[in-house]
Coordinates of C-alpha atoms and ligand atoms in Angstrom, one line a residue:
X1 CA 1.7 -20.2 6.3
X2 CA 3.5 -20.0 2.8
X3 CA 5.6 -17.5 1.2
X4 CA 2.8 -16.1 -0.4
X5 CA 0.4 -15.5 2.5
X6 CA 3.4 -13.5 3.9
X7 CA 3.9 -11.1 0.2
X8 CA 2.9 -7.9 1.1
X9 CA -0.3 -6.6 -0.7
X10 CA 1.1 -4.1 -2.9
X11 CA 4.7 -5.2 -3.5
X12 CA 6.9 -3.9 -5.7
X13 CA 3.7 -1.6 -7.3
X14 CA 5.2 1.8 -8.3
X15 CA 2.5 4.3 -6.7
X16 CA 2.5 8.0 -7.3
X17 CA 0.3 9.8 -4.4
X18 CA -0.3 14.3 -5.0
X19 CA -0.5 16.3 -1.8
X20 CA 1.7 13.2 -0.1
X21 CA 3.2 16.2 2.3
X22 CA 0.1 16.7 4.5
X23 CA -3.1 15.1 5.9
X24 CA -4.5 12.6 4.0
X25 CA -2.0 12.5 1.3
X26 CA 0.9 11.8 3.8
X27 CA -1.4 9.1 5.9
X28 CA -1.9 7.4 1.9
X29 CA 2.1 7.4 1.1
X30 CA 3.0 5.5 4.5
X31 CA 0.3 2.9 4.4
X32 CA 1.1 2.2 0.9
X33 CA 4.9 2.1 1.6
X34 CA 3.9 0.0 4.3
X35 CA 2.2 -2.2 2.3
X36 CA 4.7 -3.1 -0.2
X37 CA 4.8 0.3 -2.3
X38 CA 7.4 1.8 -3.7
X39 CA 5.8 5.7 -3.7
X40 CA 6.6 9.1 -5.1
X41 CA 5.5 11.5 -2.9
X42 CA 4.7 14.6 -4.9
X43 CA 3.8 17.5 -3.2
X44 CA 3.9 21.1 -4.0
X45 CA 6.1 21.7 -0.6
X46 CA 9.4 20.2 -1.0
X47 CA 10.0 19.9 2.7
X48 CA 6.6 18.4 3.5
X49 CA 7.2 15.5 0.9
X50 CA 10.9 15.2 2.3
X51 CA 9.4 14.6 5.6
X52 CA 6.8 11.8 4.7
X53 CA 10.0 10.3 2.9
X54 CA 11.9 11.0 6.0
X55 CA 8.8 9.1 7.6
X56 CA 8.9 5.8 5.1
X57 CA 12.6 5.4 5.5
X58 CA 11.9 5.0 9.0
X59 CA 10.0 1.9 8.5
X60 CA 12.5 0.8 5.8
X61 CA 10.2 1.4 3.1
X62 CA 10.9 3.0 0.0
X63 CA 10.0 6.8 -1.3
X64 CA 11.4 9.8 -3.1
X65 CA 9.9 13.2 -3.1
X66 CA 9.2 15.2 -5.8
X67 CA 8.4 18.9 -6.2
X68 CA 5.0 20.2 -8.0
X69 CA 1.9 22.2 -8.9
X70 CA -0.4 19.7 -9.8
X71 CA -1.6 22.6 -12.0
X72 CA 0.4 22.9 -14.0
X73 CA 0.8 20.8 -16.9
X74 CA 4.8 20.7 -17.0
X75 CA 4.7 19.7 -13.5
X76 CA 2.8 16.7 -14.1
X77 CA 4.1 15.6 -16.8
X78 CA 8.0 15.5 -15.4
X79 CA 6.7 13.8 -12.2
X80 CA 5.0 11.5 -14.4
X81 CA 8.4 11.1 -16.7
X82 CA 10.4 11.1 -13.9
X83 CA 8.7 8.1 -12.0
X84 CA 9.4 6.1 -14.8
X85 CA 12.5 6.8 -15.2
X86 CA 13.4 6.0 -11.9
X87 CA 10.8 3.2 -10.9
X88 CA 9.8 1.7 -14.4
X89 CA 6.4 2.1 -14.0
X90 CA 2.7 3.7 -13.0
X91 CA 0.9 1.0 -11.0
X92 CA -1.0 3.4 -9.1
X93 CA -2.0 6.6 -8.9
X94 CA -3.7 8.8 -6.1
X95 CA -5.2 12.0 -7.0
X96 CA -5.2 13.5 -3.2
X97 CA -3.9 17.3 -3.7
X98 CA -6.3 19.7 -2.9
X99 CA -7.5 22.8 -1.7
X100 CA -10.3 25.0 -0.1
X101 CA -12.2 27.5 -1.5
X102 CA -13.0 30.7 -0.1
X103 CA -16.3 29.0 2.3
X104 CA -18.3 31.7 1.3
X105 CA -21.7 31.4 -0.6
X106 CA -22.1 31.9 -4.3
X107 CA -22.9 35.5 -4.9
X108 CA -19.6 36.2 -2.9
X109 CA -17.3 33.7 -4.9
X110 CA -14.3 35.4 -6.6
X111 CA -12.8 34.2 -10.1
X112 CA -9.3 33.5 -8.6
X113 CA -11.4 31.3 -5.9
X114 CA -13.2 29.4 -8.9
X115 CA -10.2 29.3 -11.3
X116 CA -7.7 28.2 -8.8
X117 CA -9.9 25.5 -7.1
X118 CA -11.1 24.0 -10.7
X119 CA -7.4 23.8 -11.6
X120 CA -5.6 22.7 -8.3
X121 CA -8.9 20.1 -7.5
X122 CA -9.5 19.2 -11.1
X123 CA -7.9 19.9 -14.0
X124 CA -4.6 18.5 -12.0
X125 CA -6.2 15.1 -12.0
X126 CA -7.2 15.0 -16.2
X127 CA -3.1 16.3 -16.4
X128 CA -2.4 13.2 -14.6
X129 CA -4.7 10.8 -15.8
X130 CA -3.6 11.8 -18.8
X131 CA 0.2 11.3 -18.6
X132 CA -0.6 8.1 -16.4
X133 CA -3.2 6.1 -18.8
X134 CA -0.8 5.5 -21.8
X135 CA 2.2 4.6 -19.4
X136 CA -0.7 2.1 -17.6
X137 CA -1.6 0.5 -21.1
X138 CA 1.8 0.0 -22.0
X139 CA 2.4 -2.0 -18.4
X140 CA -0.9 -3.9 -18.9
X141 CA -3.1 -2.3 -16.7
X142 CA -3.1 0.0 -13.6
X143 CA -5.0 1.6 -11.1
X144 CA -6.6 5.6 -10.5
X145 CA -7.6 6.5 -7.3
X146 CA -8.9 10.2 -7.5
X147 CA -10.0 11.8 -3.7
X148 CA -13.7 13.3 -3.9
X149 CA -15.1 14.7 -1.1
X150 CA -18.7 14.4 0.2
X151 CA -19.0 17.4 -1.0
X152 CA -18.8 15.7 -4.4
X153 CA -21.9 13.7 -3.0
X154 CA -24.1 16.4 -1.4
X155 CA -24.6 19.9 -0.8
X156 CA -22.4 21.4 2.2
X157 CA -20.6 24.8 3.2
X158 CA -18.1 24.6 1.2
X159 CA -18.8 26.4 -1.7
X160 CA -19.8 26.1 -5.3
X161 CA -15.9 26.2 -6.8
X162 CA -15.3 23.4 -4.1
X163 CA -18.5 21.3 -5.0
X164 CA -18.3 21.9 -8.5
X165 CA -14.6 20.4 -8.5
X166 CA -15.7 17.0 -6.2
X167 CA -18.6 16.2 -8.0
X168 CA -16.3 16.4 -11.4
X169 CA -14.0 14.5 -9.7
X170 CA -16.9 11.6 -9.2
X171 CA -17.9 12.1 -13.0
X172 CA -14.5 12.0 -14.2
X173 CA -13.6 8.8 -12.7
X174 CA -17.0 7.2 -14.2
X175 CA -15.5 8.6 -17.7
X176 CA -12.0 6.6 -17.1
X177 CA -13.6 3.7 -15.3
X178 CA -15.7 3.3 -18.5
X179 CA -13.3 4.2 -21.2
X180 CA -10.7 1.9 -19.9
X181 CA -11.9 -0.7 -17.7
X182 CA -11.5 -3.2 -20.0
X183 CA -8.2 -2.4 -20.2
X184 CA -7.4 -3.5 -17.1
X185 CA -7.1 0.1 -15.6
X186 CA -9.3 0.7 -12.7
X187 CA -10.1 4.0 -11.7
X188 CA -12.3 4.2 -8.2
X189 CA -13.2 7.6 -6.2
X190 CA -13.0 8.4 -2.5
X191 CA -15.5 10.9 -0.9
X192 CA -14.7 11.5 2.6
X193 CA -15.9 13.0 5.3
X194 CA -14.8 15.4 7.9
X195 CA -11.5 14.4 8.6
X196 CA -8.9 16.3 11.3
X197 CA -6.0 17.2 8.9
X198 CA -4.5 20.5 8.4
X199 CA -6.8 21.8 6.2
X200 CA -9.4 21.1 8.7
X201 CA -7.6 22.6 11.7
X202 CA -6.3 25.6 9.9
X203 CA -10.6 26.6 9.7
X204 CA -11.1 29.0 11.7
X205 CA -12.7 27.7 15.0
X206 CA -15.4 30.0 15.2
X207 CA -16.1 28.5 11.8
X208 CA -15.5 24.4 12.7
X209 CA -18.4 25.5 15.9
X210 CA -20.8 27.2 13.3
X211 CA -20.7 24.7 10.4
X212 CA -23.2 23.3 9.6
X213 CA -21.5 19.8 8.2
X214 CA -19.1 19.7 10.8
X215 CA -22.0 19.4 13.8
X216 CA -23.7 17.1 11.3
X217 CA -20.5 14.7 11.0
X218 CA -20.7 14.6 15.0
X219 CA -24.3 13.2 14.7
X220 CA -23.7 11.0 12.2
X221 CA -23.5 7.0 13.2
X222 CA -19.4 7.6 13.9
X223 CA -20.2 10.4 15.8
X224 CA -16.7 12.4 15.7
X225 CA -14.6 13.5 12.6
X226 CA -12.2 10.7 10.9
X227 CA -8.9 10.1 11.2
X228 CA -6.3 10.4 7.9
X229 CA -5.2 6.6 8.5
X230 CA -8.8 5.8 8.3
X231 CA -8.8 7.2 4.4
X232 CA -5.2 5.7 3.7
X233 CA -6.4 2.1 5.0
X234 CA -9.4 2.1 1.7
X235 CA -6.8 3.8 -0.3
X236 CA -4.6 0.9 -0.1
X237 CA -7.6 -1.9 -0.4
X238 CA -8.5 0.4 -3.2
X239 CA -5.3 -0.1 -5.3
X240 CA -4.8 -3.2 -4.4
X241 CA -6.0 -6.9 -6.1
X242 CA -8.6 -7.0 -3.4
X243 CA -10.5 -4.5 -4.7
X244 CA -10.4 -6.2 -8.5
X245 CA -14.0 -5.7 -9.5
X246 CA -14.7 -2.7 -7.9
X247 CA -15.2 0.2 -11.1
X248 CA -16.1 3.8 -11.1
X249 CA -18.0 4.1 -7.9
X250 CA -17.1 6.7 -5.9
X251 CA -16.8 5.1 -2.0
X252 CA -17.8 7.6 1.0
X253 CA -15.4 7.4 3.8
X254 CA -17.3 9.5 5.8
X255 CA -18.6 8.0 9.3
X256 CA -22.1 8.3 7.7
X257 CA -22.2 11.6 7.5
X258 CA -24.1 11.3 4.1
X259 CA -26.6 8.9 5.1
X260 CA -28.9 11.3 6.1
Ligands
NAD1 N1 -9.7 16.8 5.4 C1 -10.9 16.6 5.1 O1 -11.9 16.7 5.9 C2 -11.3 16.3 3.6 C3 -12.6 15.9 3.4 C4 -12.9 15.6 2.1 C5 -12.0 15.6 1.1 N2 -10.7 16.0 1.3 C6 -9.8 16.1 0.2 O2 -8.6 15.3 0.6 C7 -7.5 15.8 -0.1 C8 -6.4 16.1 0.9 O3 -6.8 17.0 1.9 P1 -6.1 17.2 3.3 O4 -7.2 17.4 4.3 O5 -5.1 16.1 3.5 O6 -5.4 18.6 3.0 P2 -4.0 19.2 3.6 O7 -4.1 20.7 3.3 O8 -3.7 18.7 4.9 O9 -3.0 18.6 2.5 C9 -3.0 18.9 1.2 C10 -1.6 18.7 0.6 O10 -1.7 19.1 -0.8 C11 -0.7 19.9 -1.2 N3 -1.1 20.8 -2.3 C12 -1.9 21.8 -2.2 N4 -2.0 22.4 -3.5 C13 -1.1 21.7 -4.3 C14 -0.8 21.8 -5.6 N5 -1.2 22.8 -6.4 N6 0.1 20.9 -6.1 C15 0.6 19.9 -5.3 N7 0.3 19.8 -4.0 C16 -0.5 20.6 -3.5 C17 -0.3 20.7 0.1 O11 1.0 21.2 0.1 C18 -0.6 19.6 1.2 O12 0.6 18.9 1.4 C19 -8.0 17.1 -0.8 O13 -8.3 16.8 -2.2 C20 -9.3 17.4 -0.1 O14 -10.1 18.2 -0.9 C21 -10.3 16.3 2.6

């Protein structure tokens, strides 16, 4: 074997993951850290990100935590400012934060439920893009990895704000794939499936027994929920050279649960 075989897959990239505190976010920062990453975990609870941090310096990898809304516009653009400043650079970047609506149907739907879910599940992710896209350009390329849902794929139970947010999310990243592909900036979509994080376990039960998507996800070829390291594995493929032709498709990581 020669020294390259053994160069880790994403060495030395500079990758900023949102929502790196919990779930799928956290399971995305330590597989990229693992993987060679350098990663700023930005989360909007401090002590979360501190703990994935806590988590990567374990392993001798490398991480900082950083404290934001990822709907807010000032927030973004500081962790975007601040990543430079102390890393040199935006090789990748995960748009993972995200939240649940109010799992109610659409005659029941509040504003603040719409307003908050568009802003924390979208707009965040056209803040970042937008701070990230001229910094990629000026490094020579980049990659934007923006978390869908199957719900940005398909009808389910949870609700329009929710589905109106995920399937943006898979029309967005067309947009950006297009506009700047040929720039050497890749921008790629996850949509996953069920997968046993918090805020699937903070559901009520009574609600996890009743839905409709999570008995489907059981029947489905996987047959049980995913796991957040089964997300963070693709994540990492996703950003790294491995995945150089792949453009703008949105990939379900979902046990089949949309096959049928
Ligand atoms: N778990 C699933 O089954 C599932 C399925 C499909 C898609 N997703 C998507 O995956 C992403 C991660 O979900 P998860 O299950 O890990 O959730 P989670 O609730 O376990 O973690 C979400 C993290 O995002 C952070 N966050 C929330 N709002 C934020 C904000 N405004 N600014 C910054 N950080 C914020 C939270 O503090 C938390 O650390 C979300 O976009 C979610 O929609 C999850």
């Amino acid at each position: 074997m020669n020294s390259e075989e053994t160069t880790l897959k994403l060495q030395n990239k500079v990758a900023i993951v949102t929502g790196g505190g919990s779930g799928l976010g956290r399971a995305m920062c330590i597989r990229l850290a693992r993987d060679g990453a350098r990663v700023v975990v930005a989360d909007l609870n401090l002590a979360a990100a501190r703990d994935t941090v806590a988590a990567i310096a374990a392993e001798q990898g490398e991480a900082v935590a950083m404290q934001a809304d990822v709907a807010r516009r000032e927030d973004v653009e500081r962790v975007a400012r601040d990543t430079v400043a102390r890393f040199g650079a935006i090789d990748v970047l995960v748009n993972n934060a995200g939240i649940v609506g109010e799992f109610v149907k659409t005659a029941e739907v509040s504003d603040e439920s719409w307003d908050r879910v568009l802003n924390v599940n979208l707009k965040s992710i056209f803040f970042f893009c937008r701070q990230a896209i001229p910094q990629m350009l000026k490094q020579g390329g980049g990659v934007i990895i923006n978390i869908a849902s199957t719900a940005g794929l398909v009808a389910t139970t949870a609700g329009i704000e929710y589905t109106a947010a995920k399937h943006a999310v898979v029309g967005i990243t067309k947009e950006i794939a297009y506009e700047y592909g040929q720039q050497n900036i890749r921008a790629v979509a996850i949509a996953p499936g069920v997968i046993m994080t918090p805020m699937i376990e903070n559901l009520p039960k009574e609600f996890l027994d009743a839905s409709a998507d999570f008995q489907k996800q059981l029947r489905a070829p996987s047959g049980r929920p995913g796991r957040p390291e089964e997300v963070a594995s693709v994540v990492s493929f996703l950003a790294s050279d491995d995945a150089s032709f792949i453009h703008g498709n949105t990939l379900a990581v979902d046990g089949g649960f949309t096959l049928f």
